[in-house]
Short mmCIF file of C-alpha atoms and ligand atoms in Angstrom, two decimals:
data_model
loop_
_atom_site.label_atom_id
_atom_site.label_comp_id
_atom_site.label_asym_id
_atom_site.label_seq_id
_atom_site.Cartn_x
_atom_site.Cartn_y
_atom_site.Cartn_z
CA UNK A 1 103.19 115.27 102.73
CA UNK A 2 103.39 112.49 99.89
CA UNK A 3 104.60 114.06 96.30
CA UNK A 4 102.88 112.14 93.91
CA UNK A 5 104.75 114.11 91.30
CA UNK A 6 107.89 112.60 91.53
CA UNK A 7 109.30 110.02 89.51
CA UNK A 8 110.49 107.08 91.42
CA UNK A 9 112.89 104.83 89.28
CA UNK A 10 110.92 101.71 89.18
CA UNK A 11 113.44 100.07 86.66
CA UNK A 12 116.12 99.95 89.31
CA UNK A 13 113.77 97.13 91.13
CA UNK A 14 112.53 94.12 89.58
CA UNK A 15 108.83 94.41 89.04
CA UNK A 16 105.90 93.54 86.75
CA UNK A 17 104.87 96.72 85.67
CA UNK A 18 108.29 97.99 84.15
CA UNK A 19 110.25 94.71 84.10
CA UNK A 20 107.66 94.23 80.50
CA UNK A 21 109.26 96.73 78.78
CA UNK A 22 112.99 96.92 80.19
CA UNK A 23 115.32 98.31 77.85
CA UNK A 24 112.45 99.44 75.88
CA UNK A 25 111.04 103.35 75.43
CA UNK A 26 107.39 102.26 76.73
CA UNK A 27 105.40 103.92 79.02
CA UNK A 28 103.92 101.10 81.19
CA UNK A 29 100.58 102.03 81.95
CA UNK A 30 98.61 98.52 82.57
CA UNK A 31 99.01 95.97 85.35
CA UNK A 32 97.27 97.77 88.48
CA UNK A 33 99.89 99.05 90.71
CA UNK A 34 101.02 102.71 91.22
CA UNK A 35 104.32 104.26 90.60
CA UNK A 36 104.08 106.07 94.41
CA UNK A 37 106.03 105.44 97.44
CA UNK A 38 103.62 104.04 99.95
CA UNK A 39 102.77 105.73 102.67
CA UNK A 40 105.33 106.99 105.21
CA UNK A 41 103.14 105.79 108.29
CA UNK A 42 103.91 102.22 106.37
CA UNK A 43 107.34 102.94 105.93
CA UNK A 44 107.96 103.69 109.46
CA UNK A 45 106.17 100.66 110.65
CA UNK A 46 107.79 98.09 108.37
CA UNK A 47 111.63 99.59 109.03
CA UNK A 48 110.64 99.42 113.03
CA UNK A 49 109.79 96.15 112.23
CA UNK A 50 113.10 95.27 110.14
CA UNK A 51 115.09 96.36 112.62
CA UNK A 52 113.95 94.29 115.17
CA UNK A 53 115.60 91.57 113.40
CA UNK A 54 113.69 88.39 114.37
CA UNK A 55 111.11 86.85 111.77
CA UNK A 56 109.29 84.03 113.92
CA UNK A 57 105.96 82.39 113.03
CA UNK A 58 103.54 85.50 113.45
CA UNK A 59 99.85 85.40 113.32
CA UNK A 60 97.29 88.38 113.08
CA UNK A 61 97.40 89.94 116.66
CA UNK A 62 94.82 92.34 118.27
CA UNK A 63 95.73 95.65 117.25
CA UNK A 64 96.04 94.47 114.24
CA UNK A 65 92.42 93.06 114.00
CA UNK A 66 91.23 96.45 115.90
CA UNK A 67 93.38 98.78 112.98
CA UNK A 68 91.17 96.82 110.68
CA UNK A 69 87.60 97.01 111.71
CA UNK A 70 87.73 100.34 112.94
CA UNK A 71 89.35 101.65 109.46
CA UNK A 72 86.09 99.40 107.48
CA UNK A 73 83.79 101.40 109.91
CA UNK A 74 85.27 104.64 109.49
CA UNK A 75 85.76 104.08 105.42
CA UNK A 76 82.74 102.09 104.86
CA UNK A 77 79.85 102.81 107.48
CA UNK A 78 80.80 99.02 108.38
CA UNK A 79 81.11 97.11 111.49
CA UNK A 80 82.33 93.94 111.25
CA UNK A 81 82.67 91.40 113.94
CA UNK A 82 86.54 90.02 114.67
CA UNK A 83 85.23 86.34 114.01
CA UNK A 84 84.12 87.26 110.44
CA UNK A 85 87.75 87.66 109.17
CA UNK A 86 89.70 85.23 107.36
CA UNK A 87 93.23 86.43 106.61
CA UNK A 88 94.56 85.46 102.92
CA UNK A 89 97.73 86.29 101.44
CA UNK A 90 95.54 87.47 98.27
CA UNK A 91 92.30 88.08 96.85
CA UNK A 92 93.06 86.05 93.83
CA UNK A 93 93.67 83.21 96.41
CA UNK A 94 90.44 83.99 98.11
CA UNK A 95 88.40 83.59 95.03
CA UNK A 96 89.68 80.38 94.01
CA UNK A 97 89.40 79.53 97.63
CA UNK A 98 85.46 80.57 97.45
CA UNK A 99 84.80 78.59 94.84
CA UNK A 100 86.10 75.48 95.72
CA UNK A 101 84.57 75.84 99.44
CA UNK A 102 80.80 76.48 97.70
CA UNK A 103 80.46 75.57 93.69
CA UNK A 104 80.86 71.81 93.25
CA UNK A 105 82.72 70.37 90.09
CA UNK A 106 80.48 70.59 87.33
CA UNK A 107 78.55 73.70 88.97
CA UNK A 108 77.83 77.14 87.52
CA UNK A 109 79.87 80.03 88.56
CA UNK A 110 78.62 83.69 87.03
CA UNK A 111 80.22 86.38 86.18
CA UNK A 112 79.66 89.85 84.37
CA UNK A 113 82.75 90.72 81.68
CA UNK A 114 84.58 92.62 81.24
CA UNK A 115 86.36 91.89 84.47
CA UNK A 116 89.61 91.40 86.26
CA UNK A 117 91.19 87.97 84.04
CA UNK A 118 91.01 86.32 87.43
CA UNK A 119 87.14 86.20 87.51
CA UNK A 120 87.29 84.26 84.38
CA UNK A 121 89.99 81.55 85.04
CA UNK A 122 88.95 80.85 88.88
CA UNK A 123 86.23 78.57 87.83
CA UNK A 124 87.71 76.45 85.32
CA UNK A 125 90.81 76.34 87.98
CA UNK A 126 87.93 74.39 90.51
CA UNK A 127 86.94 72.30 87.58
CA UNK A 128 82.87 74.59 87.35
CA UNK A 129 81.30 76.05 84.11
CA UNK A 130 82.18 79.46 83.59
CA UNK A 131 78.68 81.76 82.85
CA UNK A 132 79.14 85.32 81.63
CA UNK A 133 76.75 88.29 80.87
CA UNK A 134 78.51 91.47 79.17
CA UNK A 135 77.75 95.10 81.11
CA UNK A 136 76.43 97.47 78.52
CA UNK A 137 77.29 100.88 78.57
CA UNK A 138 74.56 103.37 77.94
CA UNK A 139 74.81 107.01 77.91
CA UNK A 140 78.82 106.92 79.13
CA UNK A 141 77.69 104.81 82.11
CA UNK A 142 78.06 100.83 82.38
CA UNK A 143 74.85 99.00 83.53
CA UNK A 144 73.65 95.39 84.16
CA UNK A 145 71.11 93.56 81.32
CA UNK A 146 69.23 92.44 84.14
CA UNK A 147 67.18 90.25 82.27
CA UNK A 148 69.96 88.60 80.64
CA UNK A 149 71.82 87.79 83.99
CA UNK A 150 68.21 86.53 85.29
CA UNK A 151 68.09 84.57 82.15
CA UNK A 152 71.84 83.17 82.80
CA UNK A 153 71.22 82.20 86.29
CA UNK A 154 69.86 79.00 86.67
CA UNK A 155 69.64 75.85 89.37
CA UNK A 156 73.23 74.44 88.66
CA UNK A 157 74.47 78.13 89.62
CA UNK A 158 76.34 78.23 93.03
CA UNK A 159 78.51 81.15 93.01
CA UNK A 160 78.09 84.89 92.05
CA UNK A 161 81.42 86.46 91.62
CA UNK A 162 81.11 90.41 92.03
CA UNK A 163 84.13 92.68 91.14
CA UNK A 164 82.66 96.44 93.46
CA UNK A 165 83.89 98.77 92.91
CA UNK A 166 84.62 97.39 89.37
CA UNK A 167 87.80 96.84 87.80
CA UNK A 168 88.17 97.76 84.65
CA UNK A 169 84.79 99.76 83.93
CA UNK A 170 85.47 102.32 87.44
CA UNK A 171 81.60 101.56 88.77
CA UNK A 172 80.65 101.85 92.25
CA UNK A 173 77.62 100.02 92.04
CA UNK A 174 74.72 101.82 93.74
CA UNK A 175 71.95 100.07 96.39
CA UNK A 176 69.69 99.38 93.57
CA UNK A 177 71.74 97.70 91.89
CA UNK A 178 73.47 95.76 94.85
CA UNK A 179 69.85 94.63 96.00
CA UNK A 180 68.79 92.87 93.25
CA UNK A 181 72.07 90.72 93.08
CA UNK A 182 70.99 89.70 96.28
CA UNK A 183 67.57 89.51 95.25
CA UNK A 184 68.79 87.12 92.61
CA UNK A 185 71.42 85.08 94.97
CA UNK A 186 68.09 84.22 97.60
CA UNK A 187 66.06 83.34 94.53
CA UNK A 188 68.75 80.71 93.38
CA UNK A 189 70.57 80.35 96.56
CA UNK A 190 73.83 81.16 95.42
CA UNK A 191 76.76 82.85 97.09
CA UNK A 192 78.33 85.98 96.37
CA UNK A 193 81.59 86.93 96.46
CA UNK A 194 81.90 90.36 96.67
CA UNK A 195 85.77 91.50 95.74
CA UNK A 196 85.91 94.69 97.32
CA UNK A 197 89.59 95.35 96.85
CA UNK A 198 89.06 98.63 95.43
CA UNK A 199 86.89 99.72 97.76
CA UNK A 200 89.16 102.44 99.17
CA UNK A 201 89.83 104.27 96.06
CA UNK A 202 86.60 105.74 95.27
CA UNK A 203 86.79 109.10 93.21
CA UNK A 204 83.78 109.82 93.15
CA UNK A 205 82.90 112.13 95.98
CA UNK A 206 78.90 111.93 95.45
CA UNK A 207 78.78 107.97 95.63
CA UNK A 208 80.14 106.13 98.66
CA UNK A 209 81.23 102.79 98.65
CA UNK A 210 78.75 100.57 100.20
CA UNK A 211 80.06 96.59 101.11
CA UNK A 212 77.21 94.29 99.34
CA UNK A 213 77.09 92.40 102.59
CA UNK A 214 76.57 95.58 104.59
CA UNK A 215 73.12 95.74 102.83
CA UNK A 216 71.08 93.25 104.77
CA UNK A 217 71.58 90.25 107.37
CA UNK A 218 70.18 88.07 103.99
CA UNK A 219 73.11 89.85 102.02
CA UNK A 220 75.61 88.99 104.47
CA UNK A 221 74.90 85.44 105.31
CA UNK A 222 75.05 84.68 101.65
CA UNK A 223 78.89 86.61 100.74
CA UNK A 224 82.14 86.77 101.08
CA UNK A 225 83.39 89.76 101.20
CA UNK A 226 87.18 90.22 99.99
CA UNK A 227 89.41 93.48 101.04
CA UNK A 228 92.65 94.38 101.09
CA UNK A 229 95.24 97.28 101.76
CA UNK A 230 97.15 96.44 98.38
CA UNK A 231 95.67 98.51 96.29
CA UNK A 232 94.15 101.51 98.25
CA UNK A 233 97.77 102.19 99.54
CA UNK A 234 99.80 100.74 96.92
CA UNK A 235 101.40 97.49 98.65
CA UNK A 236 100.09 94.77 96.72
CA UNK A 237 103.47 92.56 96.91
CA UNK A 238 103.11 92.74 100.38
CA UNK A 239 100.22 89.62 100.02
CA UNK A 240 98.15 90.65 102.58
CA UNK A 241 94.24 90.28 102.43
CA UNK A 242 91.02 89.21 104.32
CA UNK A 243 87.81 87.31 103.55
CA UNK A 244 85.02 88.64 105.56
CA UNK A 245 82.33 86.24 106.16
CA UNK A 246 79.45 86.48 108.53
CA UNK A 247 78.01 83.55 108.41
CA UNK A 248 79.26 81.02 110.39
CA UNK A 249 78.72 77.98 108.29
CA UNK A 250 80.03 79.53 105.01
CA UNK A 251 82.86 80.56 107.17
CA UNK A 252 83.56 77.16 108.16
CA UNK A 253 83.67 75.81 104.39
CA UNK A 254 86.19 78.34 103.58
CA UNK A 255 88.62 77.38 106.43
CA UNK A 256 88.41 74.13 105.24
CA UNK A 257 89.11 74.45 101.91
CA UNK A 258 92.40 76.64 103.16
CA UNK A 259 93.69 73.71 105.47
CA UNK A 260 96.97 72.76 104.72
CA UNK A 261 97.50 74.71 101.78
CA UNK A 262 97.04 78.52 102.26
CA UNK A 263 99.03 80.35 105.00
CA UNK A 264 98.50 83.55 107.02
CA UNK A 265 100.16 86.69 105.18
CA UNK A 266 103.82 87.07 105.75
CA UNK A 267 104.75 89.51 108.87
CA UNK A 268 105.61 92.53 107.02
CA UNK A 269 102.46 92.73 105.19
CA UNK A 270 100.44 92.42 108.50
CA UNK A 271 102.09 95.53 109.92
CA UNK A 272 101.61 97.08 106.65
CA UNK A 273 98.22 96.46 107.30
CA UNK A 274 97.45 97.41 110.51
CA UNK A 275 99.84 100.64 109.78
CA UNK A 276 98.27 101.30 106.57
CA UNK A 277 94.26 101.09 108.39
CA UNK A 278 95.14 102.74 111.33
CA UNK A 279 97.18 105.47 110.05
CA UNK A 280 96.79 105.47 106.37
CA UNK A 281 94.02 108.29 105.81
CA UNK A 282 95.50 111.18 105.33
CA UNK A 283 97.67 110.14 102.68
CA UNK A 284 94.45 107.65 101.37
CA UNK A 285 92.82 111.41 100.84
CA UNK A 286 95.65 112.81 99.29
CA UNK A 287 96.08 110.48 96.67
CA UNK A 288 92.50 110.22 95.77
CA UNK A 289 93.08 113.87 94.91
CA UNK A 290 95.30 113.54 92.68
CA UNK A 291 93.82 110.60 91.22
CA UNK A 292 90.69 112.92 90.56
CA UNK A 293 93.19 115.30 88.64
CA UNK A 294 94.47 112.48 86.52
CA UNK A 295 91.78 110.65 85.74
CA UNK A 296 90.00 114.01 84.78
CA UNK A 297 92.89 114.26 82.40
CA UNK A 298 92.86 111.30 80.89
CA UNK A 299 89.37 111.61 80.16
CA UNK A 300 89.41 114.60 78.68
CA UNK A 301 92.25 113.48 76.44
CA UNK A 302 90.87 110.29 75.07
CA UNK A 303 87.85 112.34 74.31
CA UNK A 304 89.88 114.08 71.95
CA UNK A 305 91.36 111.06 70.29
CA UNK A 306 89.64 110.17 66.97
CA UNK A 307 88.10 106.39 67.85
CA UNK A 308 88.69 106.36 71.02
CA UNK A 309 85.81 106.48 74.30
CA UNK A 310 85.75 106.06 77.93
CA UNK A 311 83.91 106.32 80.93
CA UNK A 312 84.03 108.61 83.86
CA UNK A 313 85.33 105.93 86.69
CA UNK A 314 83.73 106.26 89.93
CA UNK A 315 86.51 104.32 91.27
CA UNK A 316 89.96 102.95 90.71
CA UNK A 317 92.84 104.13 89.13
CA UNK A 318 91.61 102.32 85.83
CA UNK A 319 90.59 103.90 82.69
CA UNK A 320 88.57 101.57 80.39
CA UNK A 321 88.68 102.48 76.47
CA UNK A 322 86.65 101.33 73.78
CA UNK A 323 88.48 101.60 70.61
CA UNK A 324 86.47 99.70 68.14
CA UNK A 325 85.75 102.60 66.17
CA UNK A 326 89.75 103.22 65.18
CA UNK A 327 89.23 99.56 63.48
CA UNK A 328 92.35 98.65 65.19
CA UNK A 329 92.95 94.63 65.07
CA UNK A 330 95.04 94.78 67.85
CA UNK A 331 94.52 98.16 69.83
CA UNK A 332 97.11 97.18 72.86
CA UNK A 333 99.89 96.33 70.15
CA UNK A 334 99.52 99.10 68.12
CA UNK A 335 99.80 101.82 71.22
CA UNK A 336 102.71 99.87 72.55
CA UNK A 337 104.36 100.43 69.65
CA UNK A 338 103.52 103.84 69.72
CA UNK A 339 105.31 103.88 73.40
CA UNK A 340 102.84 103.33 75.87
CA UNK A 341 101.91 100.08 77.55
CA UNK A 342 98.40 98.83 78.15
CA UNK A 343 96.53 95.89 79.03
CA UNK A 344 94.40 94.05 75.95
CA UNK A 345 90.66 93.92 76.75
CA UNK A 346 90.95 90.35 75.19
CA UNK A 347 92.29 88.68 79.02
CA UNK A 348 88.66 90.97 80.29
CA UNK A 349 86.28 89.23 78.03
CA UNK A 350 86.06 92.14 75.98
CA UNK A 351 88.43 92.74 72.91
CA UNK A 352 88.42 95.95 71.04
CA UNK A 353 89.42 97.54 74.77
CA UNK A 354 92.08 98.42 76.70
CA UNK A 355 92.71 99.34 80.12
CA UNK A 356 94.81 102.24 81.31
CA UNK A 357 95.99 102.48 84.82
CA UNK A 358 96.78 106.78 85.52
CA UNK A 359 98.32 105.91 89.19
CA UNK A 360 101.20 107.33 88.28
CA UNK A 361 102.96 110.97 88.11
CA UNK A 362 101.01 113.48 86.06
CA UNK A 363 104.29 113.98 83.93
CA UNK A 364 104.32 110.54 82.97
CA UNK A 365 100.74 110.23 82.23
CA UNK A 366 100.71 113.41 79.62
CA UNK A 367 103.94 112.27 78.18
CA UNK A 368 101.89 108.66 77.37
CA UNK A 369 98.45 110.31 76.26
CA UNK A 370 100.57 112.52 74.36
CA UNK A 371 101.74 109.58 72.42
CA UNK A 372 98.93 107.95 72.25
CA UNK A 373 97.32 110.99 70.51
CA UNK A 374 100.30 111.42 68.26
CA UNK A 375 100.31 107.33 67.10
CA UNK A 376 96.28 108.28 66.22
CA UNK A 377 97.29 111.67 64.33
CA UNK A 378 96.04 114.09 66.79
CA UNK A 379 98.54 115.46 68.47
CA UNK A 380 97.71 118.16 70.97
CA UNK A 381 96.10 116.36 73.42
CA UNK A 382 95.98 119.10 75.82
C1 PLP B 8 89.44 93.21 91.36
C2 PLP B 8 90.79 92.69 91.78
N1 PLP B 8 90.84 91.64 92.60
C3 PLP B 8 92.03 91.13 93.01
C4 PLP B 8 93.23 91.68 92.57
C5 PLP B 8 94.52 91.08 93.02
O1 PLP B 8 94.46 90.75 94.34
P1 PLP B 8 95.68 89.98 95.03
O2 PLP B 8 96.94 90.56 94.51
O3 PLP B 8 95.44 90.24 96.48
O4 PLP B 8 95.51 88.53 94.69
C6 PLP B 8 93.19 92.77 91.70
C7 PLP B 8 94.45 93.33 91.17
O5 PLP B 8 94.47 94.04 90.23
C8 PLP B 8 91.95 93.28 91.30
O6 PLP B 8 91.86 94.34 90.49
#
């Protein structure tokens, strides 16, 4: 079984996460990849594949397709048709790709902030207007202003851009809350793009993850659904990803905006994937466990830091924390300094934040709230 206690060297490899800081005492707790070994069913499948020696052209094949539809269904209460998919090498790629297949130049494109930076640059990227409505948290929990999204929403909107499970406030958005953003996309006829890439990392045992487009036939015909294995079982430099798209007409608008520019995923992250689906659950469960541990931590902890607040996260490996009240100018600076490395809220729409990623060995994570707590005068965390 996976040991998600111990500390893989991550400086020995070039990388984003600990590259930042090399030759520097900081923890680096912010882009969103974990410091585990990915599973060993993925292992085994990409050194079988290594060995064999020979890297021709490769497209998706059919166990490949089967690994993945059967995994949504189990995971997801989803059955998806083969047709639907559209294979990406990344959700980033797919968004951009969505939005210059549906919102013409000068159109609206919506989002909610904070969200993933991505969200907020893929519309200026297609030459569209960028809309955005904060969530508000109320009561430790982070909510739509309906009326203000209704009020942002208007007939030069095209494109809905969804981030659920939601990176960085953890929700799981519940079927309320999905069916009025489809209530809202057939009143204005937009599209939604539903980036599910989270999807397999719910915590939250009480509250499923349910795929916007699994709704309704209305709900699917109108969105684009992205998933991937990337972050669910840590292989997100692997580029592999898929658009799922019902409808056959939006379908058709997304393949051609891909001609001639976006390929199919490399080979090793398609046998990830189908390795990863078929035979990825066990571990899936077993590091959701101990993601419930951590994140239970970290909570806890940040409670107990004068200034600082979070959420509970449904989802993700993500903590998002408010730290207004410290009257920090520069909250991400000042705990990097302190030895711990975390993203800015600023890139999310929302400054006065920052986002802390606990995928990572409970040793390290107590060792970084423990400075954290010590650059805030409370040490003692636990
Ligand atoms: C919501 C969300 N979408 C997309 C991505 C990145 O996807 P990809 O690497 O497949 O482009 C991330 C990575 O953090 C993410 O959090």
């Amino acid at each position: 079984m996976a040991n998600f206690d111990r500390i893989i060297d991550r400086r020995s490899v070039t990388g984003d996460k600990w590259g930042r800081y090399a030759g520097r005492d900081i923890l680096p707790l912010w882009v969103a990849d974990m410091d585990f070994a990915a599973p060993q069913e993925v292992l085994s499948a990409l050194q079988r594949r290594v060995q064999h020696g020979v890297f021709g052209y490769t497209h998706p094949w059919p166990s490949l397709t089967d690994a993945v539809i059967d995994g949504i269904e189990r995971d997801h209460d989803w059955r998806i048709d083969p047709d639907w998919l559209v294979w990406l090498p990344g959700v980033v790629t797919g968004l951009n790709l969505a939005c210059r297949a549906v919102a013409p130049a000068g159109s609206k494109v919506f989002t909610a902030t904070p969200v993933y930076p991505p969200f907020l640059s893929t519309p200026a990227n297609n030459d569209c207007e960028l809309v955005t409505v904060p969530l508000e948290e109320h009561h430790g929990r982070w909510e739509w202003n309906r009326a203000a999204v209704e009020e942002a929403i208007d007939a030069h909107t095209r494109l809905f851009l969804l981030c659920h499970p939601h990176n960085p406030v953890g929700r799981v958005f519940d079927e309320d809350e999905l069916a009025w953003i489809v209530r809202l996309a057939e009143q204005h006829d937009l599209t939604i793009c539903s980036d599910e890439i989270h999807c397999g990392l719910v915590l939250d045992e009480h509250r499923p993850h349910r795929p916007l487009a699994a709704l309704s036939p209305t709900a699917a015909r109108r969105t684009i659904t992205f998933m991937a294995p990337s972050k669910t079982w840590n292989i997100p430099a692997l580029y592999c990803a898929f658009a799922i798209i019902p409808d056959a007409a939006l379908r058709r608008r997304f393949k051609h905006a891909m001609r001639g520019i976006v390929p199919t995923p490399n080979v090793l992250g398609l046998v990830a994937t189908e390795a990863a689906y078929r035979d990825g659950n066990d571990w899936r469960q077993a590091v959701l466990a101990y993601l419930r541990i951590n994140r239970d931590l970290t909570c806890e902890a940040i409670q107990r830091m004068p200034g600082l607040r979070t959420t509970y996260p449904e989802a993700t490996y993500l903590a998002w924390i408010d730290c207004r009240e410290t009257g920090l100018q520069d909250p991400a600076a000042f705990f990097e300094a302190a030895g711990v490395g975390l993203s800015d809220g600023g890139p999310f729409g929302m400054p006065g934040f920052v986002r802390l990623n606990f995928g990572c060995p409970r040793a390290t994570l107590e060792t970084a709230l423990e400075r954290m707590a010590k650059a805030l005068g409370q040490p003692g965390v636990f």
